[in-house]
Amino acid sequence: TTMLSSLGFRRASQIMRHVHPSVAAMALSTEVQQPEVLSESRGAATFITLNRPRALNALNLNMVRLLWSIYQNTSLEDVIVLKGAGEKAFCAGGDVVEIVKALPKCDFFREEYQLDYRISKHRGHVAICDGITMGGGVGVSVHAPFRVATERSLFAMPETAIGLFPDVGGSHFLPRLSGELGMFLALTGHRLKGADLVHAGIATHFVPSDKLPLLEEQLSLVDNIANVGAVLSSFAPQQPLPEFSLAPHRKLIDQCFCSPTVELILMRLSE
């Protein structure tokens, strides 16, 4: 338990590097002022908000159960929009502090994985990954058919930094990325920003953050999930997206990370 507690706080501190220290201190508190998950119907769509902005909308067991209840009461053919409260994060992952406190009995991971699978079945699900999207936040978004990135998006699967593995379906979606990009992201925890999410195949669409309110308004008018993709595409920027930041390194990534063992990968990198 002591070791897991140490790992938990290490991961929390890594995530908190992206925010001001005073905000990070508040994020690690257990104070809850409002419901941790908000849900409302707007037109024909259901809008769900992860509502722990002080904690970068990190998931805890209560949130997972609230989300499960909402999804269980919606049709797989409904338009659902999932977003995070605040401007810093969609969802920074699982709340490792609360998870560690619940040890040795902890149902979080089992119920989280069930939720991720359920979300993957919703054909009209839109995840707006505006801000930090890591770990568990990837789990509730990447398996959905529509994933929206903005210029503020920051993706990573940082589990290996604390000796864990990329969970939340990482072994499903990472190998399906182009070339050996998935293996590279899994082993290094490398961060992708903004349009990089689209280039990598993590996000399906890019929408500037200042257009999100209008996007939500348009999605609320969609009464047929067959039209969701067209609505999202209509918000694409007029100018081409910036080049993929990893484009200059893709050949080397594919050459090194195609090796069948980590030892061989390290050997090729050293060469």
XYZ file of C-alpha atoms in Angstrom:
271
model
C 0.000 0.000 0.000
C 2.859 2.387 0.790
C 4.416 1.772 -2.623
C 1.082 2.267 -4.398
C 0.478 5.465 -2.488
C 3.867 6.737 -3.624
C 3.105 5.811 -7.224
C -0.279 7.492 -6.989
C 1.092 10.787 -5.797
C 3.913 10.635 -8.359
C 1.416 10.317 -11.184
C -0.729 13.091 -9.732
C 2.284 15.387 -9.516
C 3.197 14.673 -13.152
C -0.251 15.717 -14.313
C -0.238 18.789 -12.068
C 2.881 20.132 -13.799
C 0.553 21.584 -16.392
C -1.291 23.892 -13.980
C -0.438 26.640 -11.501
C 0.743 25.307 -8.112
C -2.158 26.913 -6.266
C -4.630 25.158 -8.564
C -2.778 21.876 -8.154
C -3.077 22.095 -4.385
C -6.827 22.585 -4.640
C -7.098 19.720 -7.118
C -5.719 17.275 -4.588
C -8.310 18.238 -1.997
C -11.438 16.150 -1.514
C -13.815 19.094 -1.306
C -16.836 18.705 -3.580
C -19.210 21.644 -4.056
C -21.315 20.483 -7.000
C -22.387 17.189 -8.606
C -19.317 15.545 -10.112
C -21.183 14.676 -13.310
C -23.796 16.887 -14.924
C -26.317 15.732 -17.508
C -28.881 17.694 -19.468
C -31.028 17.274 -22.545
C -30.723 19.944 -25.202
C -32.943 19.395 -28.189
C -32.407 15.833 -29.370
C -29.007 15.425 -27.698
C -27.794 14.547 -24.213
C -24.888 16.629 -22.905
C -22.737 15.131 -20.150
C -20.136 17.187 -18.284
C -17.318 15.854 -16.115
C -17.536 18.405 -13.332
C -14.377 18.383 -11.240
C -12.426 21.232 -12.846
C -10.239 21.776 -9.755
C -9.067 18.177 -10.104
C -8.750 18.478 -13.893
C -11.944 16.400 -14.109
C -10.075 13.290 -12.951
C -12.353 10.275 -12.625
C -13.247 8.715 -9.298
C -15.555 5.797 -8.527
C -18.544 8.045 -7.876
C -18.147 9.668 -11.288
C -17.821 6.311 -13.031
C -21.038 5.121 -11.409
C -22.880 8.330 -12.245
C -21.748 8.050 -15.849
C -22.757 4.395 -16.018
C -26.253 5.268 -14.813
C -26.610 7.999 -17.433
C -25.420 5.815 -20.302
C -27.615 2.934 -19.208
C -30.614 5.234 -19.541
C -29.794 6.430 -23.039
C -30.237 4.646 -26.334
C -27.214 3.487 -28.310
C -28.698 5.519 -31.178
C -28.908 8.804 -29.243
C -26.622 11.780 -29.840
C -24.453 12.139 -26.725
C -21.862 14.850 -26.156
C -19.270 14.291 -23.422
C -17.117 17.212 -22.286
C -15.146 18.490 -19.294
C -15.859 21.507 -17.108
C -13.401 24.405 -17.245
C -10.803 25.270 -19.851
C -7.812 23.233 -18.635
C -8.908 19.645 -19.013
C -11.337 17.244 -20.594
C -10.219 14.548 -18.133
C -6.721 14.075 -16.733
C -7.269 10.372 -15.989
C -8.230 8.389 -12.925
C -7.977 10.151 -9.566
C -5.065 8.101 -8.266
C -5.200 9.729 -4.841
C -8.766 8.536 -4.230
C -8.017 5.142 -5.769
C -5.050 4.578 -3.458
C -7.061 5.642 -0.423
C -9.642 2.972 -1.296
C -7.074 0.146 -1.277
C -7.008 -2.762 -0.733
C -10.672 -2.883 -1.793
C -11.158 -0.939 -4.987
C -13.800 -1.516 -7.668
C -12.727 1.486 -9.709
C -10.866 -0.228 -12.530
C -13.426 -2.960 -13.162
C -16.276 -0.463 -13.339
C -14.208 2.026 -15.341
C -13.430 -0.565 -18.010
C -17.098 -1.559 -18.209
C -17.978 2.101 -18.751
C -15.364 2.459 -21.514
C -16.826 -0.545 -23.304
C -20.355 0.792 -22.961
C -19.338 4.146 -24.468
C -17.793 2.352 -27.455
C -21.257 1.010 -28.362
C -22.870 4.456 -28.712
C -22.934 5.253 -32.430
C -23.715 8.945 -31.939
C -21.220 9.675 -29.181
C -19.088 12.827 -29.428
C -16.192 13.375 -27.008
C -14.910 16.947 -26.926
C -11.296 16.529 -25.797
C -10.613 20.186 -25.071
C -7.580 20.407 -22.778
C -5.718 17.650 -20.929
C -6.859 14.193 -22.032
C -4.821 11.455 -20.389
C -5.225 7.898 -19.102
C -8.819 7.408 -17.999
C -9.810 10.492 -19.979
C -8.609 8.716 -23.089
C -10.666 5.693 -22.049
C -13.969 7.587 -22.047
C -13.227 9.272 -25.374
C -11.022 7.319 -27.763
C -13.430 4.393 -28.184
C -16.258 6.724 -29.231
C -16.938 7.149 -32.961
C -16.375 10.922 -32.849
C -13.473 12.581 -30.991
C -12.942 16.317 -31.236
C -9.566 17.951 -30.592
C -8.895 21.665 -30.147
C -5.704 23.721 -30.045
C -5.745 23.194 -26.254
C -5.845 19.390 -26.415
C -3.017 17.525 -24.689
C -2.988 13.736 -25.053
C -0.810 11.156 -23.324
C -0.877 7.632 -21.947
C 1.626 8.214 -19.103
C 1.164 4.944 -17.204
C 4.588 3.508 -17.963
C 6.223 6.419 -16.126
C 5.066 4.860 -12.848
C 5.594 1.239 -13.854
C 2.052 0.482 -14.983
C 0.715 -0.273 -18.463
C -1.534 1.714 -20.835
C -4.939 0.434 -19.751
C -8.491 1.678 -20.590
C -8.341 -0.270 -23.855
C -4.846 0.886 -24.790
C -3.989 -2.536 -26.156
C -6.945 -2.140 -28.527
C -6.586 1.382 -29.925
C -2.810 1.934 -29.805
C -1.879 -0.949 -32.173
C -4.416 0.428 -34.645
C -2.536 3.690 -35.079
C -0.316 4.146 -38.129
C 2.957 2.228 -38.229
C 4.606 1.854 -34.825
C 3.178 5.088 -33.455
C 1.041 3.216 -30.917
C 4.008 1.335 -29.465
C 5.976 4.583 -29.276
C 3.183 6.378 -27.404
C 2.613 3.408 -25.104
C 6.226 2.993 -24.019
C 7.278 6.634 -23.831
C 4.121 8.439 -22.669
C 4.927 11.085 -25.277
C 2.493 14.023 -25.309
C 0.579 15.046 -28.397
C -0.863 18.547 -28.666
C -3.675 20.103 -30.656
C -3.824 19.011 -34.290
C -1.342 16.210 -33.533
C -4.277 14.216 -32.168
C -5.905 14.245 -35.584
C -2.691 13.384 -37.417
C -2.115 10.456 -35.044
C -5.647 9.115 -35.400
C -6.578 9.788 -31.769
C -9.100 12.464 -32.744
C -11.438 12.332 -35.717
C -12.039 16.097 -36.023
C -10.406 19.401 -35.131
C -12.493 22.364 -33.972
C -11.064 25.644 -32.623
C -12.010 26.074 -28.968
C -13.797 29.365 -29.583
C -16.205 27.502 -31.884
C -17.231 24.924 -29.282
C -20.340 26.763 -28.021
C -21.667 26.991 -31.575
C -20.740 23.348 -32.198
C -22.740 22.297 -29.142
C -25.685 24.342 -30.365
C -25.591 22.617 -33.744
C -25.236 19.165 -32.209
C -28.320 19.799 -30.083
C -30.296 20.114 -33.325
C -29.157 16.765 -34.743
C -31.967 14.222 -34.550
C -30.251 11.548 -36.629
C -26.811 10.207 -35.741
C -26.051 9.809 -39.450
C -25.654 13.600 -39.565
C -23.222 13.978 -36.651
C -20.097 13.595 -38.789
C -21.238 16.253 -41.258
C -21.899 18.737 -38.444
C -18.422 18.172 -37.004
C -16.765 18.487 -40.411
C -18.522 21.793 -41.022
C -16.466 23.301 -38.180
C -13.109 22.348 -39.672
C -10.685 25.303 -39.930
C -10.370 27.028 -43.287
C -6.577 26.763 -43.182
C -4.758 23.395 -43.275
C -3.805 21.949 -39.917
C -0.202 22.381 -38.747
C 2.131 19.563 -39.758
C 2.336 16.558 -37.455
C 5.084 17.302 -34.919
C 6.312 13.706 -35.163
C 6.401 13.657 -38.972
C 10.206 14.187 -39.133
C 10.696 11.238 -36.775
C 8.172 8.757 -38.121
C 10.666 6.699 -40.111
C 12.947 6.320 -37.092
C 10.006 5.518 -34.810
C 8.835 2.776 -37.155
C 12.333 1.343 -37.488
C 13.024 1.207 -33.744
C 9.641 0.397 -32.236
C 8.827 -2.483 -34.565
C 11.145 -4.710 -32.540
C 9.432 -7.606 -30.712
C 10.981 -6.857 -27.294
C 11.744 -3.759 -25.259
C 15.391 -4.806 -25.082
C 15.652 -4.776 -28.879
C 13.854 -1.436 -29.053
C 16.402 0.057 -26.652
C 19.232 -1.469 -28.643
C 17.962 0.051 -31.886
C 17.494 3.426 -30.218
C 21.061 3.349 -28.906
C 22.350 2.677 -32.412
